[in-house]
PDB file of C-alpha atoms in Angstrom:
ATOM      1  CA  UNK T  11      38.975  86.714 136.424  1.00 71.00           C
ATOM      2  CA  UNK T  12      40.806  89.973 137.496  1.00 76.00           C
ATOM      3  CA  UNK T  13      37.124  91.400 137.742  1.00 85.00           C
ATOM      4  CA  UNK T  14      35.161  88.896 139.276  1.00 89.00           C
ATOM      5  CA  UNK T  15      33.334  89.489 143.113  1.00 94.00           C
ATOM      6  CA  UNK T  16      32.054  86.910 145.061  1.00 94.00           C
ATOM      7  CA  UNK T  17      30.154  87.604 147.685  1.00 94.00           C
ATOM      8  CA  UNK T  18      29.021  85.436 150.673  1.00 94.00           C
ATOM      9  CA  UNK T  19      26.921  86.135 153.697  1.00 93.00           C
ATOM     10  CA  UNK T  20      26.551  83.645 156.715  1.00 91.00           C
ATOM     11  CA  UNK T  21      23.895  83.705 159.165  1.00 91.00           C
ATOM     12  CA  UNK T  22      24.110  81.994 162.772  1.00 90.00           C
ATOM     13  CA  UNK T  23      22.653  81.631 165.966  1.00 91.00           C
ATOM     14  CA  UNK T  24      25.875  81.811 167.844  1.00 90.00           C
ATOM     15  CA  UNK T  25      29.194  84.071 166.903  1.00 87.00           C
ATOM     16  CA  UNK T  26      31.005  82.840 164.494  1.00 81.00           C
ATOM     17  CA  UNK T  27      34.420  82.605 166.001  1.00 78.00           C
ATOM     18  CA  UNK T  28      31.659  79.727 167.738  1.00 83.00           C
ATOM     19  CA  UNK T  29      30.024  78.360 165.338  1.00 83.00           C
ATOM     20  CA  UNK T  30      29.651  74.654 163.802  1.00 80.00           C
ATOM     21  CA  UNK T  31      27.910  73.586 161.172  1.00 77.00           C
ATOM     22  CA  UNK T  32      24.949  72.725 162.844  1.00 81.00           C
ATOM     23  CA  UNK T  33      24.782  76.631 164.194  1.00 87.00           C
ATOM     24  CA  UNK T  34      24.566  77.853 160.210  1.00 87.00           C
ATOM     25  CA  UNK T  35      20.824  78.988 159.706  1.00 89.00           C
ATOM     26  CA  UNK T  36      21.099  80.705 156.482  1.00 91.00           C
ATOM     27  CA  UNK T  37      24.017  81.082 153.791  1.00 93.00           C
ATOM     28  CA  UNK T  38      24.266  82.845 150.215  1.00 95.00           C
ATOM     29  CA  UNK T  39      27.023  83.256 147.774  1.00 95.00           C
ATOM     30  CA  UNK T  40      26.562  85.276 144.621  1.00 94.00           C
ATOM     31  CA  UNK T  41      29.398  85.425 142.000  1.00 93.00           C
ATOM     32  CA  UNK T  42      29.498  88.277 139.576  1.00 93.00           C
ATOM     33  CA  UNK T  43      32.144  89.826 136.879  1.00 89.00           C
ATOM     34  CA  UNK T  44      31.667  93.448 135.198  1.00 88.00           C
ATOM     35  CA  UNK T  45      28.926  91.824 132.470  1.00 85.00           C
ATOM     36  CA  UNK T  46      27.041  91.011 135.565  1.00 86.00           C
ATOM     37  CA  UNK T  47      25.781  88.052 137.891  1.00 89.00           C
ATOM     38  CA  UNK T  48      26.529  84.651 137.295  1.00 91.00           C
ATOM     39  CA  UNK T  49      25.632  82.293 139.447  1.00 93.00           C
ATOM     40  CA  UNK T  50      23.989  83.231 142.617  1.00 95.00           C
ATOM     41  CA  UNK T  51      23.452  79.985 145.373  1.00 93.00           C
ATOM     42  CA  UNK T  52      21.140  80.232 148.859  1.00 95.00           C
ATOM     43  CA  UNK T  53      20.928  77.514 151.639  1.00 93.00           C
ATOM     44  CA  UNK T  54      17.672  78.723 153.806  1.00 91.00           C
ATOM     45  CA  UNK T  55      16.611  75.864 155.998  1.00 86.00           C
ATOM     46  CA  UNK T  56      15.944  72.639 154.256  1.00 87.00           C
ATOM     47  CA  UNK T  57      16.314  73.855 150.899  1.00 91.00           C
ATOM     48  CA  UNK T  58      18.663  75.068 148.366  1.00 93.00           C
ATOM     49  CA  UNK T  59      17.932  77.796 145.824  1.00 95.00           C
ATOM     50  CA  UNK T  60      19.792  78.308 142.715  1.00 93.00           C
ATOM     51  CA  UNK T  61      19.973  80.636 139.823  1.00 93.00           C
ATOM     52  CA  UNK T  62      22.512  82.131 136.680  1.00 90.00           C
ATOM     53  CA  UNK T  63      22.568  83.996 133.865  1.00 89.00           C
ATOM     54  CA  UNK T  64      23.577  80.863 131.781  1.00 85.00           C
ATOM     55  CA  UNK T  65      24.159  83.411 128.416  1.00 84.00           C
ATOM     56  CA  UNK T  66      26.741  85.349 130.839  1.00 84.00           C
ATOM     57  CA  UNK T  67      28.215  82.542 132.452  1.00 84.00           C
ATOM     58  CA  UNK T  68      28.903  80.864 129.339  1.00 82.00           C
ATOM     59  CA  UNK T  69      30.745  83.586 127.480  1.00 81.00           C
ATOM     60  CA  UNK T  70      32.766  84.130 131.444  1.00 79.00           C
ATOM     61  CA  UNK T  71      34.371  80.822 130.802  1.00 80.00           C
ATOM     62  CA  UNK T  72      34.740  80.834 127.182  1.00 80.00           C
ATOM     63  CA  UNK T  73      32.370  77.497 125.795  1.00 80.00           C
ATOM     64  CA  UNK T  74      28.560  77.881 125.459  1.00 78.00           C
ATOM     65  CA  UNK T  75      26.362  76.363 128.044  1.00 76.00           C
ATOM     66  CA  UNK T  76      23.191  74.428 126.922  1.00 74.00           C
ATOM     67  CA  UNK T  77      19.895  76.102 125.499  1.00 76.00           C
ATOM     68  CA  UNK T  78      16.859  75.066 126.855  1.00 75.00           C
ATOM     69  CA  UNK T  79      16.140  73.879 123.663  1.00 77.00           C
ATOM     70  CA  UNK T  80      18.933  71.092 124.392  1.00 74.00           C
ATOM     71  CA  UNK T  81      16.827  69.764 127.032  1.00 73.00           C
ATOM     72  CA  UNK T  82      14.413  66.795 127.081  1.00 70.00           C
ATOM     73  CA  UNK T  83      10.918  66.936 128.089  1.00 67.00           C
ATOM     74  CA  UNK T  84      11.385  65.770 131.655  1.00 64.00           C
ATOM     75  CA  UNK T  85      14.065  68.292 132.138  1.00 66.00           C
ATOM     76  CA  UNK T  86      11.480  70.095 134.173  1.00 67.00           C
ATOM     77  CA  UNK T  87      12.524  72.652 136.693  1.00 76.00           C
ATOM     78  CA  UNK T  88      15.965  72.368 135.007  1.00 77.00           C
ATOM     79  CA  UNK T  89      14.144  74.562 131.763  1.00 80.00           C
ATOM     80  CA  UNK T  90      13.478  77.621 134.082  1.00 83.00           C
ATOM     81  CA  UNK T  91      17.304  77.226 135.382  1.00 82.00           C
ATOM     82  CA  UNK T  92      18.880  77.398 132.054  1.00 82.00           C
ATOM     83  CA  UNK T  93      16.350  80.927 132.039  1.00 85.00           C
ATOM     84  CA  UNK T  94      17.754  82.566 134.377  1.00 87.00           C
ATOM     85  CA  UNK T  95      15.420  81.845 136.837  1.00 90.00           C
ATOM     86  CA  UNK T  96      15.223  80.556 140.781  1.00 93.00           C
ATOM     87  CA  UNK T  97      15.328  76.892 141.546  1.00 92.00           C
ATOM     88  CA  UNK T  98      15.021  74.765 144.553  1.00 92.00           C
ATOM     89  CA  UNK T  99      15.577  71.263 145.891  1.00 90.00           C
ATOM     90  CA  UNK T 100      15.327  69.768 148.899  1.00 89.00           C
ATOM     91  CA  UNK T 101      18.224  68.973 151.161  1.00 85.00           C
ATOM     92  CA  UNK T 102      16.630  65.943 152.281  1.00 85.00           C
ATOM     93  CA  UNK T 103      15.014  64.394 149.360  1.00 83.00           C
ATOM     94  CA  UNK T 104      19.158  64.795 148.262  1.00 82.00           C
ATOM     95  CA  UNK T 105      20.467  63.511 151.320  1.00 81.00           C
ATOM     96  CA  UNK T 106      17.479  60.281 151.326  1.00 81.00           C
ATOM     97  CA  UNK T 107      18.624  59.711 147.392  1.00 76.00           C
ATOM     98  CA  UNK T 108      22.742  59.477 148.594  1.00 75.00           C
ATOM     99  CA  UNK T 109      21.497  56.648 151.637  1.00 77.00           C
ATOM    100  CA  UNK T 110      18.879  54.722 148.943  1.00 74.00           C
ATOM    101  CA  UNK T 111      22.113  54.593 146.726  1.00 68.00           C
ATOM    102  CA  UNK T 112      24.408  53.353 149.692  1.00 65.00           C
ATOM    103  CA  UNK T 113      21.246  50.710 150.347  1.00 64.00           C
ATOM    104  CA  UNK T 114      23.095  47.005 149.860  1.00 55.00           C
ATOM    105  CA  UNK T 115      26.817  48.089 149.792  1.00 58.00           C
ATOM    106  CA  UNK T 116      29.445  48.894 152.562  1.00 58.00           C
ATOM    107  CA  UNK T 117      29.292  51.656 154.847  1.00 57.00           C
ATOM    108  CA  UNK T 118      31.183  54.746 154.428  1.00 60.00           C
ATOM    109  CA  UNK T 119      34.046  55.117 156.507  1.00 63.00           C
ATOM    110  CA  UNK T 120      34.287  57.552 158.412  1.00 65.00           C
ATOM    111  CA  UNK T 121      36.183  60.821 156.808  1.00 66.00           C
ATOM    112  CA  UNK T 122      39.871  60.974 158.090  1.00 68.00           C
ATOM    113  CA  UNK T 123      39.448  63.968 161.038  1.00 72.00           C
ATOM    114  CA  UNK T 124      42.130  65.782 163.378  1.00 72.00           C
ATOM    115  CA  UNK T 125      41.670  65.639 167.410  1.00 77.00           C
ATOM    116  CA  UNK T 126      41.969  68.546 169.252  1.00 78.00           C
ATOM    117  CA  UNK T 127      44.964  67.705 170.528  1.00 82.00           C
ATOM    118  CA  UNK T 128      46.619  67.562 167.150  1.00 83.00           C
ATOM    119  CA  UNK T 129      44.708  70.604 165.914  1.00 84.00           C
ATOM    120  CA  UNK T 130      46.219  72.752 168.719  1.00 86.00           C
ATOM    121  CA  UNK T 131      49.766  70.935 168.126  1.00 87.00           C
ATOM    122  CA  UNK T 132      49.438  72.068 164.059  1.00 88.00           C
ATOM    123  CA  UNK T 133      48.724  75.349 164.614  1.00 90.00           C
ATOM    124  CA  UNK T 134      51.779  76.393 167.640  1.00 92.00           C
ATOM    125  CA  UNK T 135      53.814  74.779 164.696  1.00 91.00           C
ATOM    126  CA  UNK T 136      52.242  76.774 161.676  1.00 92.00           C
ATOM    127  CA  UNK T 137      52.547  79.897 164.398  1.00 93.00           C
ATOM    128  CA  UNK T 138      56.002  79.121 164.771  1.00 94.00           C
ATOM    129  CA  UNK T 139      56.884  78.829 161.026  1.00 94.00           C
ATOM    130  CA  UNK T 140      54.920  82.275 160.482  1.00 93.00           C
ATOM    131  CA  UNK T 141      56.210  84.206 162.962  1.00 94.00           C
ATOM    132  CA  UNK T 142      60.100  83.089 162.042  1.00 94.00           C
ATOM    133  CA  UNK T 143      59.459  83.748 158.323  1.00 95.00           C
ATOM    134  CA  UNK T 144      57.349  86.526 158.091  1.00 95.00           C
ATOM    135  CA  UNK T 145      58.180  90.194 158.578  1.00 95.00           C
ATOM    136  CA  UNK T 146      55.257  92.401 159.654  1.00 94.00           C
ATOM    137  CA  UNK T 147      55.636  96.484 159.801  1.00 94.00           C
ATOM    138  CA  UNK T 148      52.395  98.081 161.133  1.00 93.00           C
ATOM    139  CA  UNK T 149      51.374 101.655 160.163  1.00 90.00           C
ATOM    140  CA  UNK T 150      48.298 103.942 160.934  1.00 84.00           C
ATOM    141  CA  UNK T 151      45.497 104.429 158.169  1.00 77.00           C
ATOM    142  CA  UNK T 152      42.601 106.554 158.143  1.00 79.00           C
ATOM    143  CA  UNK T 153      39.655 107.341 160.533  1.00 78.00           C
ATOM    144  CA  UNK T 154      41.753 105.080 162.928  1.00 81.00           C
ATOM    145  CA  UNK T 155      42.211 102.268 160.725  1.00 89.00           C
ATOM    146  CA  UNK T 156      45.771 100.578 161.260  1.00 93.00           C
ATOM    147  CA  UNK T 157      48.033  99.024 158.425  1.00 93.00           C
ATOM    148  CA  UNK T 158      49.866  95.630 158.661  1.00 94.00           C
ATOM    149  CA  UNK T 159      51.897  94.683 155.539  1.00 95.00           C
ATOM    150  CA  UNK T 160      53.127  90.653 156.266  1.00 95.00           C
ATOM    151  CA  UNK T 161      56.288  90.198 153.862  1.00 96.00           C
ATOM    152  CA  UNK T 162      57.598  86.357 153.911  1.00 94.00           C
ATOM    153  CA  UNK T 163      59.941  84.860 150.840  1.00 93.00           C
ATOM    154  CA  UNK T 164      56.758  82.917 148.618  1.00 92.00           C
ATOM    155  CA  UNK T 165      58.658  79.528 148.471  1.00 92.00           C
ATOM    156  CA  UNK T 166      60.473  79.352 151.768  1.00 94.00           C
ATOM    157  CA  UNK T 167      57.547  80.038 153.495  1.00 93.00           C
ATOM    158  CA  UNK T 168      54.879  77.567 151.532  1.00 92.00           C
ATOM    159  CA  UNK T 169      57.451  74.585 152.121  1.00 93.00           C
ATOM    160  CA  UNK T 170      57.757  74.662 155.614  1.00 94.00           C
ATOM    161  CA  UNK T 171      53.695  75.210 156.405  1.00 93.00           C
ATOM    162  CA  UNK T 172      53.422  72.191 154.092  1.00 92.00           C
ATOM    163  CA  UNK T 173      56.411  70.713 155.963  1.00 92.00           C
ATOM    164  CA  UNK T 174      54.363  71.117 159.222  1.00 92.00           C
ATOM    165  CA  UNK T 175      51.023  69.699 157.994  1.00 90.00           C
ATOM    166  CA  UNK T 176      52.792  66.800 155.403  1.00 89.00           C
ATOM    167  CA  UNK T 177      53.228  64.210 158.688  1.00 88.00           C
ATOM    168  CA  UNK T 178      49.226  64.697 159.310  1.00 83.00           C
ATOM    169  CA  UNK T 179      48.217  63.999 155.354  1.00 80.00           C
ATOM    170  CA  UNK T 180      46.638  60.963 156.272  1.00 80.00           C
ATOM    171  CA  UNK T 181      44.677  62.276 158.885  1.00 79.00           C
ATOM    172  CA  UNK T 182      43.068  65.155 156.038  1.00 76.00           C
ATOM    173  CA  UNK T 183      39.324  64.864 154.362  1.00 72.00           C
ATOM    174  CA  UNK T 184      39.740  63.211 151.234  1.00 73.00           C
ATOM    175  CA  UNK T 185      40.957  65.092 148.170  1.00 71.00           C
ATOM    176  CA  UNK T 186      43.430  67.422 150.051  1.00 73.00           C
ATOM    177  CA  UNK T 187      46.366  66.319 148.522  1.00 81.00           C
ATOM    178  CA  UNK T 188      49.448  68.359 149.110  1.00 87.00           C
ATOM    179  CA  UNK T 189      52.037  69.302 146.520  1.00 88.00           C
ATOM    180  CA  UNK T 190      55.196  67.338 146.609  1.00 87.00           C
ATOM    181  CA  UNK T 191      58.651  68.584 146.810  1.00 85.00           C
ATOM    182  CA  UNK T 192      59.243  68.375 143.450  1.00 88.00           C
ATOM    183  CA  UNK T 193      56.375  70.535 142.755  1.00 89.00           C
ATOM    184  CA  UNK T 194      57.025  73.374 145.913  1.00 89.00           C
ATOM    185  CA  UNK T 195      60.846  74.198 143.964  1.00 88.00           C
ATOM    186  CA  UNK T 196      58.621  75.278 140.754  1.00 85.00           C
ATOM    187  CA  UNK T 197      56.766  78.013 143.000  1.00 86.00           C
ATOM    188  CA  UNK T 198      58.075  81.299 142.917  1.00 85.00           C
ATOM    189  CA  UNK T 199      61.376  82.666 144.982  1.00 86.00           C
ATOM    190  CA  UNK T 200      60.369  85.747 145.267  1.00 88.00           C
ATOM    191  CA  UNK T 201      58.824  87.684 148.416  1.00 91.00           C
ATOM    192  CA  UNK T 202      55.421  88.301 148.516  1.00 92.00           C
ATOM    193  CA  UNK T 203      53.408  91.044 150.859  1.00 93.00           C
ATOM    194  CA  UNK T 204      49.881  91.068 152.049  1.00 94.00           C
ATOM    195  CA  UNK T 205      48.415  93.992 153.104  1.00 95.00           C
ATOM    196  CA  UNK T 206      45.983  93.803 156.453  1.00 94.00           C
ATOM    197  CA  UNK T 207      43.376  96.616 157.606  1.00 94.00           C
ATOM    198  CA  UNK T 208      42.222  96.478 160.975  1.00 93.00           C
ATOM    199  CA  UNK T 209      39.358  98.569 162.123  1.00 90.00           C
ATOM    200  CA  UNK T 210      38.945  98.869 166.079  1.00 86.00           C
ATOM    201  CA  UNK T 211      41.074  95.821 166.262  1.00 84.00           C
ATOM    202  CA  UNK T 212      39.162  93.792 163.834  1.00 87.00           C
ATOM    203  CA  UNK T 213      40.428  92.464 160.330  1.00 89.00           C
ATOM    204  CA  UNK T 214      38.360  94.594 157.745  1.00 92.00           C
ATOM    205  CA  UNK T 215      39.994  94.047 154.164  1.00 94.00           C
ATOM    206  CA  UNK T 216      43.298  92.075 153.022  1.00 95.00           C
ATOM    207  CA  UNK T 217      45.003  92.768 149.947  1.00 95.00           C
ATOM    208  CA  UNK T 218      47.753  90.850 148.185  1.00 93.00           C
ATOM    209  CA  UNK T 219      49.298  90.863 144.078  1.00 90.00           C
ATOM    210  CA  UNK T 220      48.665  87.653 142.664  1.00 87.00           C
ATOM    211  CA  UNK T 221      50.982  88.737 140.189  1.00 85.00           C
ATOM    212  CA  UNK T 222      53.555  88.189 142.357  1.00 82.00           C
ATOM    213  CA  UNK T 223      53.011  83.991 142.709  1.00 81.00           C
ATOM    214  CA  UNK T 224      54.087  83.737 139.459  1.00 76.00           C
ATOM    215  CA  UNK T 225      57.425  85.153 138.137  1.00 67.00           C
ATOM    216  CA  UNK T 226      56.424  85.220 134.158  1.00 72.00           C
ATOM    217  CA  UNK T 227      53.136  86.795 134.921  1.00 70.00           C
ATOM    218  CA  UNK T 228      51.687  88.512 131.690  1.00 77.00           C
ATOM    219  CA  UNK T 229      50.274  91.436 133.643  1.00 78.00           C
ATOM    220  CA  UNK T 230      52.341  93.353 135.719  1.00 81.00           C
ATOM    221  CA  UNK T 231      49.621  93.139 138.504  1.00 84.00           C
ATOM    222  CA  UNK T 232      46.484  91.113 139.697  1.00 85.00           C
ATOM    223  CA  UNK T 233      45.190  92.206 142.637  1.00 89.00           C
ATOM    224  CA  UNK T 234      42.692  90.028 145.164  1.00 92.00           C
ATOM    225  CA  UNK T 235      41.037  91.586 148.110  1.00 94.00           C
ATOM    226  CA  UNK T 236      39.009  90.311 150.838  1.00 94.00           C
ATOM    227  CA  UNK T 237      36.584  92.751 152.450  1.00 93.00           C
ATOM    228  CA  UNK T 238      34.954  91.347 155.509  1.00 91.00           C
ATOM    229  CA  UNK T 239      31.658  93.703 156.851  1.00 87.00           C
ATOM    230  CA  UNK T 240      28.049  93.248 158.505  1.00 83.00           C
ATOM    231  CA  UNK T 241      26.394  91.055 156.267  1.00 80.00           C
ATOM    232  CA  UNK T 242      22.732  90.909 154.926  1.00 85.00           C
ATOM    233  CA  UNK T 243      20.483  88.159 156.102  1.00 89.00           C
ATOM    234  CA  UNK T 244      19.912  85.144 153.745  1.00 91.00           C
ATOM    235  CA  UNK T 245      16.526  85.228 152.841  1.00 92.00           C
ATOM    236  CA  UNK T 246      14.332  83.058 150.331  1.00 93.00           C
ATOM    237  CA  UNK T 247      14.030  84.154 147.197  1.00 93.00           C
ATOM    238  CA  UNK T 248      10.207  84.173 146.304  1.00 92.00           C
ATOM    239  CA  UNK T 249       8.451  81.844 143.247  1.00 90.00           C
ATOM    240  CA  UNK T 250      11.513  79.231 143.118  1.00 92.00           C
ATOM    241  CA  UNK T 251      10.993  75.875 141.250  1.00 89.00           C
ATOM    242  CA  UNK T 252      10.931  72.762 143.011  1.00 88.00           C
ATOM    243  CA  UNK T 253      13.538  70.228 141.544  1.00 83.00           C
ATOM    244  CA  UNK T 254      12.235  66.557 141.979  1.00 78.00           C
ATOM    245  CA  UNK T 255      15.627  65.060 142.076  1.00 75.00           C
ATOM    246  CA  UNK T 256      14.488  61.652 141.936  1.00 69.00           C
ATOM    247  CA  UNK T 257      12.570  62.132 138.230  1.00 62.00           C
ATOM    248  CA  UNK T 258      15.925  64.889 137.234  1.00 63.00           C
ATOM    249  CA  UNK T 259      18.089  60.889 138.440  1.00 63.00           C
ATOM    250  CA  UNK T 260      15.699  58.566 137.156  1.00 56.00           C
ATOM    251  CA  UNK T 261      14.827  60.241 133.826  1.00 47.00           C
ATOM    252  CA  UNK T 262      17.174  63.020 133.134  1.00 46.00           C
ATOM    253  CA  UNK T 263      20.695  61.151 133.812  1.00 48.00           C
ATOM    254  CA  UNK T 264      19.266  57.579 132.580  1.00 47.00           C
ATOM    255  CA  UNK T 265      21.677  55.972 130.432  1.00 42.00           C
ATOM    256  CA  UNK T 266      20.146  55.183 126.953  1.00 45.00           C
ATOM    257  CA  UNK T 267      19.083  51.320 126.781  1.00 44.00           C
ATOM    258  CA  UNK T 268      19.075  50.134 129.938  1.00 43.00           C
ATOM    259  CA  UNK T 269      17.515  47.350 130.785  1.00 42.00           C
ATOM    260  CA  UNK T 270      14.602  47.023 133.289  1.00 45.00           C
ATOM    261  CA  UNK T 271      16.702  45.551 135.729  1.00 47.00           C
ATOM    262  CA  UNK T 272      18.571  48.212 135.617  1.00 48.00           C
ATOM    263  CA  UNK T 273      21.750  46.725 134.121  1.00 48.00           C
ATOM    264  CA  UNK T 274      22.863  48.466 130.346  1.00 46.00           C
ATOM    265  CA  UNK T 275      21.989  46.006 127.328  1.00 50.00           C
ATOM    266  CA  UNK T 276      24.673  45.905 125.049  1.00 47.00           C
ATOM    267  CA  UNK T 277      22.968  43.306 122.776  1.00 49.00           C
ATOM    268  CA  UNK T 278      23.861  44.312 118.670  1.00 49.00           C
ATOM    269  CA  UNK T 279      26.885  46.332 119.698  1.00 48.00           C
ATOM    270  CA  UNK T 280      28.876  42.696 117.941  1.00 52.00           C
ATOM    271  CA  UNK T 281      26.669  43.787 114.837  1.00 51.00           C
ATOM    272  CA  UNK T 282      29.242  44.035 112.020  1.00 51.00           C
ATOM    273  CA  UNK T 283      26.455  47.105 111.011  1.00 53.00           C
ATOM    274  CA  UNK T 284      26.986  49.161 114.196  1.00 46.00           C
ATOM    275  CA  UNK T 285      28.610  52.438 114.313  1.00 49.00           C
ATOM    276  CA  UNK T 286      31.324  51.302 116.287  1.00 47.00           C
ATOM    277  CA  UNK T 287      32.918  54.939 115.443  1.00 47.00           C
ATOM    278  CA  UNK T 288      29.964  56.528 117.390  1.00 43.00           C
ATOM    279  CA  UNK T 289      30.074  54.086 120.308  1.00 39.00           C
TER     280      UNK T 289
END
């Protein structure tokens, strides 16, 4: 981890201190460690293009992924994945599969959002709690560059940001849940600096010592930095695969004896003969 680099690049038709989603017109994300790339991920248009070095990516997070060998014969497109290669699928074909499943049921509520009015409230409130705890000493760099190290106490400032934004938790997208209070008093008491670099007034690179969040670190220091710069523009990568996502759902992820209805037949699993070790 201490030598990974990701790297992402947005494109958009407006500035992006403007933009929404529906601005975004190309985005790609590559992430790489010192044995090289790993997984490297393009949204251009209406498609999605994919591609890793499975051999590297395995041994990066310590199990083996699957050989190509592993793979059935309708695998497809997923074969020239698992080599390294580029892959594509459509965003639509993915988003027409998601309402065909929905076909028949409920629909979705709506995900939990924040009005302006509240957005503006939470953030003169986070302002407030940032500006009381943290202590900022500025300092000039080089070729005009100027230095901001923010020092704040780790815990004391964690618990009252979450303090601010706990009374709005319902009003989160799903899956933001927040620690509890029980689980802030196990985060470090300790002060923690982040270092800013601002060229002609603009943020250029932020570093801070992860080492530092946790009090019986093993290594003395783990640094993260975040360089922001003129990006490249997102292009398509040439002789990608087309995923049919359908046949990858119908035939791929099919569970083993289904029925034709489509319901799982479980007839013989009462057999005193089954495996019911291997069930």
């Amino acid at each position: 981890m201490s030598g990974a680099k990701v790297s992402v690049t947005v494109e958009s038709k407006k500035p992006l201190e403007e933009s929404g989603e529906e601005d975004l017109v190309g985005m790609a994300m590559k992430i790489s460690s010192p044995d090289g790339d790993l997984v490297e991920y393009r949204v251009i248009g209406d498609h999605v293009y994919i591609r890793s070095d499975v051999e590297t990516l395995g041994k990066a997070m310590g199990s083996p992924m699957p050989s190509v060998e592993d793979l059935p014969p309708e695998a497809g497109g997923l074969k020239d994945a698992l080599e390294g290669k580029w892959v594509k699928f459509s965003t639509k074909e993915m988003e027409d599969l998601a309402a065909e499943g929905r076909k028949g049921g409920d629909a979705p509520a709506p995900e939990p959002t924040l009005d302006a009015k509240t957005q503006k409230k939470l953030m003169k409130a986070l302002r407030g709690v940032v500006a009381r705890e943290v202590e900022l000493k500025t300092s000039d760099g080089k070729d005009g560059a100027e230095h901001v190290t923010a020092t704040a106490p780790f815990r004391t400032l964690i618990t009252e940001l979450l303090g601010e934004i706990r009374p709005l938790a319902k009003d989160l997208p799903p899956g933001m849940d927040l620690p509890t209070d029980k689980e802030l008093k196990d985060a470090p008491d300790t002060d923690v600096t982040a270092d800013f670099t601002l060229k002609n007034g603009e943020l250029a690179e932020v570093d801070i010592d992860l080492a530092k969040l946790a009090e019986d670190a093993a290594v003395k220091k783990l640094g993260l930095t975040l360089r922001i710069s003129d990006g490249t523009t997102p292009t398509a990568p040439a002789g990608a695969t087309e995923l049919d996502l359908g046949e990858l759902m119908g035939g791929l992820f099919a569970v083993p004896g289904t029925a034709e209805d489509g319901e799982i037949d479980v007839s013989g699993l009462d057999d005193p003969d089954f495996p019911q070790d291997e069930l």
